[in-house]
mmCIF file of C-alpha atoms in Angstrom:
data_model
loop_
_atom_site.group_PDB
_atom_site.id
_atom_site.type_symbol
_atom_site.label_atom_id
_atom_site.label_comp_id
_atom_site.label_asym_id
_atom_site.label_seq_id
_atom_site.Cartn_x
_atom_site.Cartn_y
_atom_site.Cartn_z
ATOM 1 C CA UNK A 1 63.948 258.746 64.492
ATOM 2 C CA UNK A 2 62.107 255.508 65.476
ATOM 3 C CA UNK A 3 59.952 256.690 67.969
ATOM 4 C CA UNK A 4 59.046 252.993 68.932
ATOM 5 C CA UNK A 5 61.917 251.666 69.716
ATOM 6 C CA UNK A 6 63.993 251.865 72.927
ATOM 7 C CA UNK A 7 67.072 254.575 72.931
ATOM 8 C CA UNK A 8 70.261 253.957 73.553
ATOM 9 C CA UNK A 9 73.313 255.780 73.188
ATOM 10 C CA UNK A 10 76.465 253.632 72.209
ATOM 11 C CA UNK A 11 80.565 254.661 72.750
ATOM 12 C CA UNK A 12 82.253 252.723 70.569
ATOM 13 C CA UNK A 13 85.889 253.955 70.217
ATOM 14 C CA UNK A 14 86.856 251.402 67.729
ATOM 15 C CA UNK A 15 84.071 250.812 64.984
ATOM 16 C CA UNK A 16 84.760 250.477 61.153
ATOM 17 C CA UNK A 17 83.176 247.999 58.475
ATOM 18 C CA UNK A 18 85.758 245.786 56.625
ATOM 19 C CA UNK A 19 87.639 245.144 59.469
ATOM 20 C CA UNK A 20 88.091 242.179 62.347
ATOM 21 C CA UNK A 21 89.006 242.139 65.750
ATOM 22 C CA UNK A 22 87.568 244.832 68.321
ATOM 23 C CA UNK A 23 86.470 247.419 65.228
ATOM 24 C CA UNK A 24 84.785 244.871 63.600
ATOM 25 C CA UNK A 25 82.496 243.833 66.758
ATOM 26 C CA UNK A 26 82.092 246.959 67.518
ATOM 27 C CA UNK A 27 80.415 247.276 64.281
ATOM 28 C CA UNK A 28 78.704 244.523 63.950
ATOM 29 C CA UNK A 29 76.990 244.675 67.013
ATOM 30 C CA UNK A 30 75.701 248.353 66.127
ATOM 31 C CA UNK A 31 74.550 247.136 62.920
ATOM 32 C CA UNK A 32 72.432 244.454 64.886
ATOM 33 C CA UNK A 33 71.211 246.551 67.856
ATOM 34 C CA UNK A 34 69.840 249.087 64.762
ATOM 35 C CA UNK A 35 67.425 246.851 64.136
ATOM 36 C CA UNK A 36 65.672 246.778 67.602
ATOM 37 C CA UNK A 37 66.756 250.294 69.039
ATOM 38 C CA UNK A 38 67.284 253.789 68.165
ATOM 39 C CA UNK A 39 71.006 254.284 68.673
ATOM 40 C CA UNK A 40 73.035 257.110 68.887
ATOM 41 C CA UNK A 41 76.545 256.196 68.374
ATOM 42 C CA UNK A 42 79.918 257.776 69.305
ATOM 43 C CA UNK A 43 82.895 256.736 67.512
ATOM 44 C CA UNK A 44 86.485 257.940 66.652
ATOM 45 C CA UNK A 45 86.158 260.940 64.101
ATOM 46 C CA UNK A 46 88.670 259.264 61.482
ATOM 47 C CA UNK A 47 86.148 256.132 61.281
ATOM 48 C CA UNK A 48 83.815 258.973 59.598
ATOM 49 C CA UNK A 49 84.700 258.630 56.007
ATOM 50 C CA UNK A 50 84.633 254.202 56.031
ATOM 51 C CA UNK A 51 81.108 254.524 57.971
ATOM 52 C CA UNK A 52 79.914 257.097 55.031
ATOM 53 C CA UNK A 53 81.248 255.105 51.706
ATOM 54 C CA UNK A 54 79.554 251.629 53.166
ATOM 55 C CA UNK A 55 76.529 253.245 53.896
ATOM 56 C CA UNK A 56 76.531 255.321 50.523
ATOM 57 C CA UNK A 57 76.479 251.314 49.441
ATOM 58 C CA UNK A 58 74.338 250.111 51.802
ATOM 59 C CA UNK A 59 71.514 252.561 52.455
ATOM 60 C CA UNK A 60 68.924 249.979 53.733
ATOM 61 C CA UNK A 61 71.122 249.605 56.741
ATOM 62 C CA UNK A 62 71.709 253.129 58.074
ATOM 63 C CA UNK A 63 67.918 253.653 59.646
ATOM 64 C CA UNK A 64 68.196 253.660 63.267
ATOM 65 C CA UNK A 65 71.731 254.909 63.818
ATOM 66 C CA UNK A 66 72.878 258.458 64.448
ATOM 67 C CA UNK A 67 76.437 258.760 64.242
ATOM 68 C CA UNK A 68 78.263 261.173 66.651
ATOM 69 C CA UNK A 69 81.768 261.489 65.617
ATOM 70 C CA UNK A 70 84.492 263.038 68.361
ATOM 71 C CA UNK A 71 88.144 263.274 68.474
ATOM 72 C CA UNK A 72 90.616 264.933 70.733
ATOM 73 C CA UNK A 73 91.745 268.240 69.783
ATOM 74 C CA UNK A 74 94.639 268.424 67.092
ATOM 75 C CA UNK A 75 97.438 268.832 70.016
ATOM 76 C CA UNK A 76 96.671 265.572 71.867
ATOM 77 C CA UNK A 77 96.291 263.458 68.715
ATOM 78 C CA UNK A 78 99.776 264.572 67.674
ATOM 79 C CA UNK A 79 101.204 262.719 70.041
ATOM 80 C CA UNK A 80 98.833 259.644 70.394
ATOM 81 C CA UNK A 81 101.416 257.170 68.474
ATOM 82 C CA UNK A 82 103.981 258.607 70.879
ATOM 83 C CA UNK A 83 102.006 257.284 73.668
ATOM 84 C CA UNK A 84 102.082 254.199 75.473
ATOM 85 C CA UNK A 85 99.804 251.753 73.992
ATOM 86 C CA UNK A 86 96.258 252.770 72.620
ATOM 87 C CA UNK A 87 95.010 253.134 76.583
ATOM 88 C CA UNK A 88 96.450 256.348 77.485
ATOM 89 C CA UNK A 89 94.766 258.400 74.610
ATOM 90 C CA UNK A 90 91.452 256.496 74.513
ATOM 91 C CA UNK A 91 91.589 257.277 78.687
ATOM 92 C CA UNK A 92 91.665 260.936 77.262
ATOM 93 C CA UNK A 93 89.359 260.124 74.714
ATOM 94 C CA UNK A 94 86.866 259.179 77.190
ATOM 95 C CA UNK A 95 87.168 262.224 79.888
ATOM 96 C CA UNK A 96 86.936 264.666 77.155
ATOM 97 C CA UNK A 97 83.871 262.996 75.450
ATOM 98 C CA UNK A 98 82.436 262.926 78.454
ATOM 99 C CA UNK A 99 80.580 266.292 77.465
ATOM 100 C CA UNK A 100 79.692 264.821 74.240
ATOM 101 C CA UNK A 101 77.539 262.049 76.018
ATOM 102 C CA UNK A 102 75.615 264.384 78.437
ATOM 103 C CA UNK A 103 75.014 266.770 76.075
ATOM 104 C CA UNK A 104 73.445 263.876 73.488
ATOM 105 C CA UNK A 105 71.437 262.119 75.596
ATOM 106 C CA UNK A 106 69.954 264.752 77.299
ATOM 107 C CA UNK A 107 68.825 266.690 74.269
ATOM 108 C CA UNK A 108 67.480 263.853 72.808
ATOM 109 C CA UNK A 109 66.373 262.331 75.893
ATOM 110 C CA UNK A 110 68.313 258.988 76.065
ATOM 111 C CA UNK A 111 67.504 256.563 78.747
ATOM 112 C CA UNK A 112 70.229 253.976 78.370
ATOM 113 C CA UNK A 113 74.026 254.240 78.039
ATOM 114 C CA UNK A 114 76.462 251.171 76.645
ATOM 115 C CA UNK A 115 79.893 251.362 76.985
ATOM 116 C CA UNK A 116 80.715 248.225 74.014
ATOM 117 C CA UNK A 117 84.612 248.912 73.059
ATOM 118 C CA UNK A 118 86.638 249.048 74.354
ATOM 119 C CA UNK A 119 85.882 245.917 75.801
ATOM 120 C CA UNK A 120 88.600 245.970 78.855
ATOM 121 C CA UNK A 121 87.401 245.949 82.667
ATOM 122 C CA UNK A 122 90.654 247.820 83.793
ATOM 123 C CA UNK A 123 89.962 251.361 81.288
ATOM 124 C CA UNK A 124 88.296 254.351 81.960
ATOM 125 C CA UNK A 125 84.727 255.205 80.988
ATOM 126 C CA UNK A 126 82.008 258.199 80.499
ATOM 127 C CA UNK A 127 81.136 259.397 84.222
ATOM 128 C CA UNK A 128 77.804 260.614 82.866
ATOM 129 C CA UNK A 129 76.779 257.844 80.670
ATOM 130 C CA UNK A 130 76.992 255.308 84.162
ATOM 131 C CA UNK A 131 74.594 257.636 86.093
ATOM 132 C CA UNK A 132 72.314 256.474 83.454
ATOM 133 C CA UNK A 133 71.082 252.941 82.800
ATOM 134 C CA UNK A 134 74.242 251.285 82.060
ATOM 135 C CA UNK A 135 75.119 247.901 79.705
ATOM 136 C CA UNK A 136 78.306 247.707 80.059
ATOM 137 C CA UNK A 137 80.381 245.174 77.292
ATOM 138 C CA UNK A 138 81.460 242.858 76.533
ATOM 139 C CA UNK A 139 83.869 243.306 78.649
ATOM 140 C CA UNK A 140 87.327 241.776 79.956
ATOM 141 C CA UNK A 141 90.585 242.171 79.948
ATOM 142 C CA UNK A 142 91.566 240.513 83.269
ATOM 143 C CA UNK A 143 93.027 237.443 82.112
ATOM 144 C CA UNK A 144 97.026 237.399 82.873
ATOM 145 C CA UNK A 145 99.629 235.146 81.308
ATOM 146 C CA UNK A 146 102.277 233.375 84.135
ATOM 147 C CA UNK A 147 106.051 233.970 84.084
ATOM 148 C CA UNK A 148 106.374 230.625 83.271
ATOM 149 C CA UNK A 149 105.193 231.250 79.463
ATOM 150 C CA UNK A 150 106.246 235.513 79.893
ATOM 151 C CA UNK A 151 110.080 234.428 80.364
ATOM 152 C CA UNK A 152 110.256 233.590 76.758
ATOM 153 C CA UNK A 153 108.805 236.427 75.224
ATOM 154 C CA UNK A 154 110.751 239.933 73.977
ATOM 155 C CA UNK A 155 111.571 242.331 76.831
ATOM 156 C CA UNK A 156 108.341 244.284 75.650
ATOM 157 C CA UNK A 157 106.215 242.025 76.324
ATOM 158 C CA UNK A 158 107.512 240.267 79.472
ATOM 159 C CA UNK A 159 107.547 243.739 80.669
ATOM 160 C CA UNK A 160 103.863 244.155 79.806
ATOM 161 C CA UNK A 161 102.761 241.200 81.720
ATOM 162 C CA UNK A 162 104.956 241.674 84.365
ATOM 163 C CA UNK A 163 102.679 244.954 84.993
ATOM 164 C CA UNK A 164 99.164 243.337 83.985
ATOM 165 C CA UNK A 165 99.777 240.585 86.711
ATOM 166 C CA UNK A 166 100.320 243.902 89.238
ATOM 167 C CA UNK A 167 97.435 246.193 88.016
ATOM 168 C CA UNK A 168 94.909 242.435 87.913
ATOM 169 C CA UNK A 169 95.615 241.418 91.051
ATOM 170 C CA UNK A 170 94.780 244.349 92.626
ATOM 171 C CA UNK A 171 91.492 245.067 91.221
ATOM 172 C CA UNK A 172 89.564 243.604 93.799
ATOM 173 C CA UNK A 173 90.529 246.524 96.087
ATOM 174 C CA UNK A 174 90.108 249.096 92.816
ATOM 175 C CA UNK A 175 87.537 251.905 93.466
ATOM 176 C CA UNK A 176 86.867 252.846 90.120
ATOM 177 C CA UNK A 177 86.717 249.241 89.275
ATOM 178 C CA UNK A 178 83.987 248.352 91.865
ATOM 179 C CA UNK A 179 82.227 251.440 90.994
ATOM 180 C CA UNK A 180 81.789 250.328 87.328
ATOM 181 C CA UNK A 181 80.480 246.878 88.547
ATOM 182 C CA UNK A 182 77.611 249.033 91.428
ATOM 183 C CA UNK A 183 76.531 251.648 88.553
ATOM 184 C CA UNK A 184 76.086 248.834 85.867
ATOM 185 C CA UNK A 185 72.525 247.359 85.472
ATOM 186 C CA UNK A 186 74.248 244.790 82.748
ATOM 187 C CA UNK A 187 77.333 243.289 82.401
ATOM 188 C CA UNK A 188 78.021 241.271 79.398
ATOM 189 C CA UNK A 189 81.451 239.521 80.170
ATOM 190 C CA UNK A 190 83.892 237.683 77.528
ATOM 191 C CA UNK A 191 85.337 235.176 80.265
ATOM 192 C CA UNK A 192 84.763 233.418 82.786
ATOM 193 C CA UNK A 193 87.562 234.926 84.381
ATOM 194 C CA UNK A 194 85.392 238.645 83.983
ATOM 195 C CA UNK A 195 82.866 237.242 85.616
ATOM 196 C CA UNK A 196 84.791 235.437 88.512
ATOM 197 C CA UNK A 197 86.594 239.605 89.180
ATOM 198 C CA UNK A 198 83.232 240.619 89.356
ATOM 199 C CA UNK A 199 82.303 241.514 93.576
ATOM 200 C CA UNK A 200 79.819 238.645 94.143
ATOM 201 C CA UNK A 201 77.146 240.966 95.207
ATOM 202 C CA UNK A 202 77.107 242.301 91.760
ATOM 203 C CA UNK A 203 77.432 239.049 89.902
ATOM 204 C CA UNK A 204 73.175 238.775 89.180
ATOM 205 C CA UNK A 205 74.165 241.506 86.824
ATOM 206 C CA UNK A 206 76.977 239.690 85.005
ATOM 207 C CA UNK A 207 76.545 237.157 82.305
ATOM 208 C CA UNK A 208 78.286 235.478 80.041
ATOM 209 C CA UNK A 209 78.710 236.644 76.634
ATOM 210 C CA UNK A 210 80.712 235.954 73.751
ATOM 211 C CA UNK A 211 81.001 239.270 71.699
ATOM 212 C CA UNK A 212 81.362 237.068 68.476
ATOM 213 C CA UNK A 213 79.882 235.553 65.794
ATOM 214 C CA UNK A 214 79.585 234.398 62.357
ATOM 215 C CA UNK A 215 79.194 236.060 59.045
ATOM 216 C CA UNK A 216 77.811 234.631 56.303
ATOM 217 C CA UNK A 217 79.443 232.062 54.276
ATOM 218 C CA UNK A 218 79.665 233.106 50.635
ATOM 219 C CA UNK A 219 77.030 231.183 48.738
ATOM 220 C CA UNK A 220 79.723 229.697 46.403
ATOM 221 C CA UNK A 221 81.884 228.219 49.388
ATOM 222 C CA UNK A 222 82.110 224.723 49.992
ATOM 223 C CA UNK A 223 84.360 222.929 52.300
ATOM 224 C CA UNK A 224 87.824 221.384 50.821
ATOM 225 C CA UNK A 225 90.105 219.074 52.375
ATOM 226 C CA UNK A 226 93.162 218.308 50.746
ATOM 227 C CA UNK A 227 95.421 215.127 51.030
ATOM 228 C CA UNK A 228 98.958 216.219 52.643
ATOM 229 C CA UNK A 229 100.684 215.048 49.367
ATOM 230 C CA UNK A 230 99.033 218.002 47.478
ATOM 231 C CA UNK A 231 100.761 220.200 50.380
ATOM 232 C CA UNK A 232 99.273 221.551 53.414
ATOM 233 C CA UNK A 233 98.825 224.771 54.789
ATOM 234 C CA UNK A 234 98.607 226.104 58.607
ATOM 235 C CA UNK A 235 97.832 229.436 59.318
ATOM 236 C CA UNK A 236 97.811 231.604 62.718
ATOM 237 C CA UNK A 237 96.678 234.834 62.887
ATOM 238 C CA UNK A 238 96.829 237.952 64.962
ATOM 239 C CA UNK A 239 98.850 241.144 66.562
ATOM 240 C CA UNK A 240 102.492 239.651 67.379
ATOM 241 C CA UNK A 241 101.932 239.942 70.820
ATOM 242 C CA UNK A 242 103.681 237.448 73.333
ATOM 243 C CA UNK A 243 100.177 236.287 75.284
ATOM 244 C CA UNK A 244 98.910 235.346 71.774
ATOM 245 C CA UNK A 245 101.166 232.413 71.668
ATOM 246 C CA UNK A 246 103.060 233.012 68.588
ATOM 247 C CA UNK A 247 105.924 231.017 70.457
ATOM 248 C CA UNK A 248 103.933 228.121 71.370
ATOM 249 C CA UNK A 249 103.168 227.472 68.085
ATOM 250 C CA UNK A 250 106.636 227.596 66.552
ATOM 251 C CA UNK A 251 108.051 225.423 69.299
ATOM 252 C CA UNK A 252 105.305 222.719 68.679
ATOM 253 C CA UNK A 253 106.128 222.947 64.937
ATOM 254 C CA UNK A 254 109.831 222.267 65.752
ATOM 255 C CA UNK A 255 108.457 219.264 67.502
ATOM 256 C CA UNK A 256 105.493 217.871 65.195
ATOM 257 C CA UNK A 257 107.632 218.784 61.438
ATOM 258 C CA UNK A 258 109.274 214.774 61.236
ATOM 259 C CA UNK A 259 105.446 214.053 60.895
ATOM 260 C CA UNK A 260 104.219 217.173 58.939
ATOM 261 C CA UNK A 261 106.812 216.849 56.290
ATOM 262 C CA UNK A 262 104.739 218.226 53.743
ATOM 263 C CA UNK A 263 102.978 220.686 55.655
ATOM 264 C CA UNK A 264 104.022 225.128 56.218
ATOM 265 C CA UNK A 265 102.445 227.179 58.616
ATOM 266 C CA UNK A 266 102.142 231.038 57.692
ATOM 267 C CA UNK A 267 101.962 233.548 60.589
ATOM 268 C CA UNK A 268 99.959 236.741 59.469
ATOM 269 C CA UNK A 269 100.388 240.185 61.560
ATOM 270 C CA UNK A 270 102.491 242.401 62.665
ATOM 271 C CA UNK A 271 103.754 243.538 66.037
ATOM 272 C CA UNK A 272 106.552 243.375 69.007
ATOM 273 C CA UNK A 273 107.463 240.181 68.487
ATOM 274 C CA UNK A 274 108.119 239.800 64.786
ATOM 275 C CA UNK A 275 112.146 239.647 65.332
ATOM 276 C CA UNK A 276 111.820 237.718 68.398
ATOM 277 C CA UNK A 277 110.082 234.760 66.458
ATOM 278 C CA UNK A 278 112.272 235.550 63.595
ATOM 279 C CA UNK A 279 114.859 234.378 65.377
ATOM 280 C CA UNK A 280 113.209 231.450 66.929
ATOM 281 C CA UNK A 281 112.041 230.349 63.417
ATOM 282 C CA UNK A 282 115.560 230.333 62.801
ATOM 283 C CA UNK A 283 116.680 228.866 65.720
ATOM 284 C CA UNK A 284 114.749 225.656 65.199
ATOM 285 C CA UNK A 285 115.893 225.691 60.809
ATOM 286 C CA UNK A 286 112.352 226.258 59.905
ATOM 287 C CA UNK A 287 112.511 228.896 57.310
ATOM 288 C CA UNK A 288 111.884 226.924 54.710
ATOM 289 C CA UNK A 289 108.486 225.808 57.045
ATOM 290 C CA UNK A 290 107.572 228.997 58.744
ATOM 291 C CA UNK A 291 106.245 232.238 57.146
ATOM 292 C CA UNK A 292 105.779 235.399 58.569
ATOM 293 C CA UNK A 293 104.272 237.346 56.082
ATOM 294 C CA UNK A 294 103.181 240.996 58.182
ATOM 295 C CA UNK A 295 99.883 242.303 58.126
ATOM 296 C CA UNK A 296 97.710 241.846 54.489
ATOM 297 C CA UNK A 297 94.203 243.016 53.412
ATOM 298 C CA UNK A 298 90.586 241.990 54.398
ATOM 299 C CA UNK A 299 90.671 240.672 50.837
ATOM 300 C CA UNK A 300 94.012 238.644 51.215
ATOM 301 C CA UNK A 301 93.002 237.445 54.494
ATOM 302 C CA UNK A 302 89.777 236.360 53.305
ATOM 303 C CA UNK A 303 91.688 234.417 50.366
ATOM 304 C CA UNK A 304 94.206 232.660 53.162
ATOM 305 C CA UNK A 305 91.008 231.954 54.763
ATOM 306 C CA UNK A 306 89.706 230.232 52.090
ATOM 307 C CA UNK A 307 92.663 228.485 51.153
ATOM 308 C CA UNK A 308 93.897 227.236 54.099
ATOM 309 C CA UNK A 309 93.740 223.821 55.651
ATOM 310 C CA UNK A 310 93.505 224.682 59.389
ATOM 311 C CA UNK A 311 93.578 227.129 61.325
ATOM 312 C CA UNK A 312 95.458 227.610 64.932
ATOM 313 C CA UNK A 313 94.869 229.533 67.692
ATOM 314 C CA UNK A 314 97.377 229.753 70.581
ATOM 315 C CA UNK A 315 96.130 232.565 72.820
ATOM 316 C CA UNK A 316 96.248 231.807 76.161
ATOM 317 C CA UNK A 317 93.651 234.230 77.585
ATOM 318 C CA UNK A 318 90.359 235.836 75.595
ATOM 319 C CA UNK A 319 91.768 236.334 71.716
ATOM 320 C CA UNK A 320 92.293 235.948 68.221
ATOM 321 C CA UNK A 321 88.493 235.542 68.706
ATOM 322 C CA UNK A 322 87.321 237.146 65.195
ATOM 323 C CA UNK A 323 89.566 234.908 63.516
ATOM 324 C CA UNK A 324 88.593 231.343 65.719
ATOM 325 C CA UNK A 325 84.689 232.795 64.287
ATOM 326 C CA UNK A 326 85.519 232.772 60.578
ATOM 327 C CA UNK A 327 86.316 229.174 60.837
ATOM 328 C CA UNK A 328 82.352 228.698 60.709
ATOM 329 C CA UNK A 329 82.088 231.064 57.853
ATOM 330 C CA UNK A 330 85.499 228.489 55.746
ATOM 331 C CA UNK A 331 84.842 225.740 57.359
ATOM 332 C CA UNK A 332 88.004 224.719 58.991
ATOM 333 C CA UNK A 333 89.295 223.086 61.685
ATOM 334 C CA UNK A 334 90.474 225.184 64.932
ATOM 335 C CA UNK A 335 93.740 224.014 67.051
ATOM 336 C CA UNK A 336 93.062 226.056 70.125
ATOM 337 C CA UNK A 337 93.445 226.828 73.886
ATOM 338 C CA UNK A 338 90.585 226.698 76.004
ATOM 339 C CA UNK A 339 90.023 230.409 77.049
ATOM 340 C CA UNK A 340 86.703 229.956 79.181
ATOM 341 C CA UNK A 341 85.395 232.615 76.732
ATOM 342 C CA UNK A 342 84.834 231.985 73.174
ATOM 343 C CA UNK A 343 86.083 228.333 73.034
ATOM 344 C CA UNK A 344 82.570 227.664 74.663
ATOM 345 C CA UNK A 345 80.836 227.899 71.296
ATOM 346 C CA UNK A 346 82.980 224.864 69.709
ATOM 347 C CA UNK A 347 83.372 221.240 70.723
ATOM 348 C CA UNK A 348 85.273 218.315 69.766
ATOM 349 C CA UNK A 349 83.287 217.563 66.656
ATOM 350 C CA UNK A 350 85.010 220.702 64.892
ATOM 351 C CA UNK A 351 88.105 221.957 66.897
ATOM 352 C CA UNK A 352 90.848 220.747 68.999
ATOM 353 C CA UNK A 353 90.900 222.658 72.299
ATOM 354 C CA UNK A 354 93.669 222.057 74.852
ATOM 355 C CA UNK A 355 93.449 222.842 78.593
ATOM 356 C CA UNK A 356 95.677 225.353 80.069
ATOM 357 C CA UNK A 357 98.773 223.228 81.026
ATOM 358 C CA UNK A 358 102.580 224.277 82.041
ATOM 359 C CA UNK A 359 104.547 225.295 79.163
ATOM 360 C CA UNK A 360 106.521 222.026 77.994
ATOM 361 C CA UNK A 361 103.112 219.968 78.086
ATOM 362 C CA UNK A 362 101.035 222.706 76.255
ATOM 363 C CA UNK A 363 104.042 222.851 73.189
ATOM 364 C CA UNK A 364 103.112 218.741 73.423
ATOM 365 C CA UNK A 365 99.989 219.018 73.314
ATOM 366 C CA UNK A 366 99.836 221.562 70.336
ATOM 367 C CA UNK A 367 102.247 219.447 68.268
ATOM 368 C CA UNK A 368 100.537 216.191 68.503
ATOM 369 C CA UNK A 369 97.097 218.756 67.296
ATOM 370 C CA UNK A 370 99.070 219.684 64.366
ATOM 371 C CA UNK A 371 100.127 216.214 63.706
ATOM 372 C CA UNK A 372 96.408 214.798 63.797
ATOM 373 C CA UNK A 373 95.421 218.067 61.758
ATOM 374 C CA UNK A 374 97.565 216.222 58.615
ATOM 375 C CA UNK A 375 94.360 213.549 58.370
ATOM 376 C CA UNK A 376 92.377 214.536 55.354
ATOM 377 C CA UNK A 377 89.331 212.529 57.034
ATOM 378 C CA UNK A 378 89.707 213.887 60.039
ATOM 379 C CA UNK A 379 89.883 218.247 58.645
ATOM 380 C CA UNK A 380 86.771 216.671 56.436
ATOM 381 C CA UNK A 381 84.847 215.494 59.412
ATOM 382 C CA UNK A 382 85.814 218.571 61.258
ATOM 383 C CA UNK A 383 85.226 221.028 58.527
ATOM 384 C CA UNK A 384 81.343 220.002 57.963
ATOM 385 C CA UNK A 385 80.626 220.011 61.783
ATOM 386 C CA UNK A 386 81.999 223.495 61.694
ATOM 387 C CA UNK A 387 80.266 224.657 58.946
ATOM 388 C CA UNK A 388 76.869 223.272 60.895
ATOM 389 C CA UNK A 389 78.034 224.792 64.298
ATOM 390 C CA UNK A 390 78.189 228.583 62.690
ATOM 391 C CA UNK A 391 74.497 228.635 61.361
ATOM 392 C CA UNK A 392 73.912 228.505 64.935
ATOM 393 C CA UNK A 393 75.704 231.622 66.222
ATOM 394 C CA UNK A 394 75.340 233.828 62.920
ATOM 395 C CA UNK A 395 75.243 238.098 63.989
ATOM 396 C CA UNK A 396 71.458 237.860 62.791
ATOM 397 C CA UNK A 397 71.099 235.319 65.554
ATOM 398 C CA UNK A 398 73.397 236.982 68.175
ATOM 399 C CA UNK A 399 71.677 240.697 67.475
ATOM 400 C CA UNK A 400 68.445 239.255 69.237
ATOM 401 C CA UNK A 401 70.485 237.730 71.915
ATOM 402 C CA UNK A 402 71.977 241.320 72.315
ATOM 403 C CA UNK A 403 68.599 242.589 72.069
ATOM 404 C CA UNK A 404 66.200 240.124 74.593
ATOM 405 C CA UNK A 405 69.487 240.774 77.376
ATOM 406 C CA UNK A 406 69.081 244.369 77.455
ATOM 407 C CA UNK A 407 65.256 244.429 77.367
ATOM 408 C CA UNK A 408 65.037 241.543 80.396
ATOM 409 C CA UNK A 409 67.998 243.620 82.003
ATOM 410 C CA UNK A 410 65.748 247.627 81.921
ATOM 411 C CA UNK A 411 62.392 245.078 82.325
ATOM 412 C CA UNK A 412 63.801 243.905 85.981
ATOM 413 C CA UNK A 413 64.966 247.413 86.808
ATOM 414 C CA UNK A 414 61.838 249.080 86.453
ATOM 415 C CA UNK A 415 60.425 246.297 88.509
ATOM 416 C CA UNK A 416 62.407 246.890 91.349
#
């Protein structure tokens, strides 16, 4: 135990080495916070083996972290995959883990509780943790997709978005959400939409704070910029959910293909929209141009990132953030839609950032962006700018920012 460090209990349901998305966010935040704080980290029991394997290989990084593994009883876990999404199980997990939070925090006299993952403002949080100095986030999940876009999704995601619109619209009168805002001492908000959702009387406790940073690029790596005559590959990555905009990219590619005679696109990921996307690709006659390659390993993903020519991210709300930041690591131009969150870390030197617009207009803008990226000169310029941008947004720098914000909030609370 590090007696000279502040003690923090971290609830990190999703936290595992070697993974991307929210799981990787949980892992990186914990590693960086452990440099400055004495941590007790509660995560799911099925994360124990990969975590222990990691620290056997990297024992120097284990200091300052006390792991608390918890899962629901087997009779609940048995039905986990039959539940509607991960939220049901996560909610049960949070409620059942509340006693663990209380026991560990009291036994070790831990004054700070940090809800790290899942970062969804709608979901439940430990009741006991909220009674302490409460750090919430990075949190988000309050963006919605309009029917103009969602009516083109597969049935499941049309229904999910309809329900989400109802839930989010009711948050202004949701007592649970208001109570979390009241209890929180520091709220890390992923996007402007989350900041706007925080009631005005609590907004002074909230800051806009992206949850991802850049991992250092391999020392051997140099960004490449092939000529179109060599054959170019654009990739887009993520779970195949409607709101991630893969349908927009297929539609855009069908418009741009006449100008992209030697360009192919890979869609990496699995999900409920797969069959819908397969039908759309076939309908547009793009079977030889667009490939759905499914879920792949981290090493395969890194190879795809290293060897592609540009990355496309058509998420209509805060999503695909890890992949976008990996563009900095691998020096890849990025075409994306402004989410009011992670996109603040990019500019027109290294990325093409489109404003939200009507569906047809957005598809045509995506098509224009794809066409412009076939230029070797443009990609070379953006690639260099992307690498330079990444050096200012590393996990090491992010860790110091996390430390500073928590310490500042605690000092402000103690001064009151």
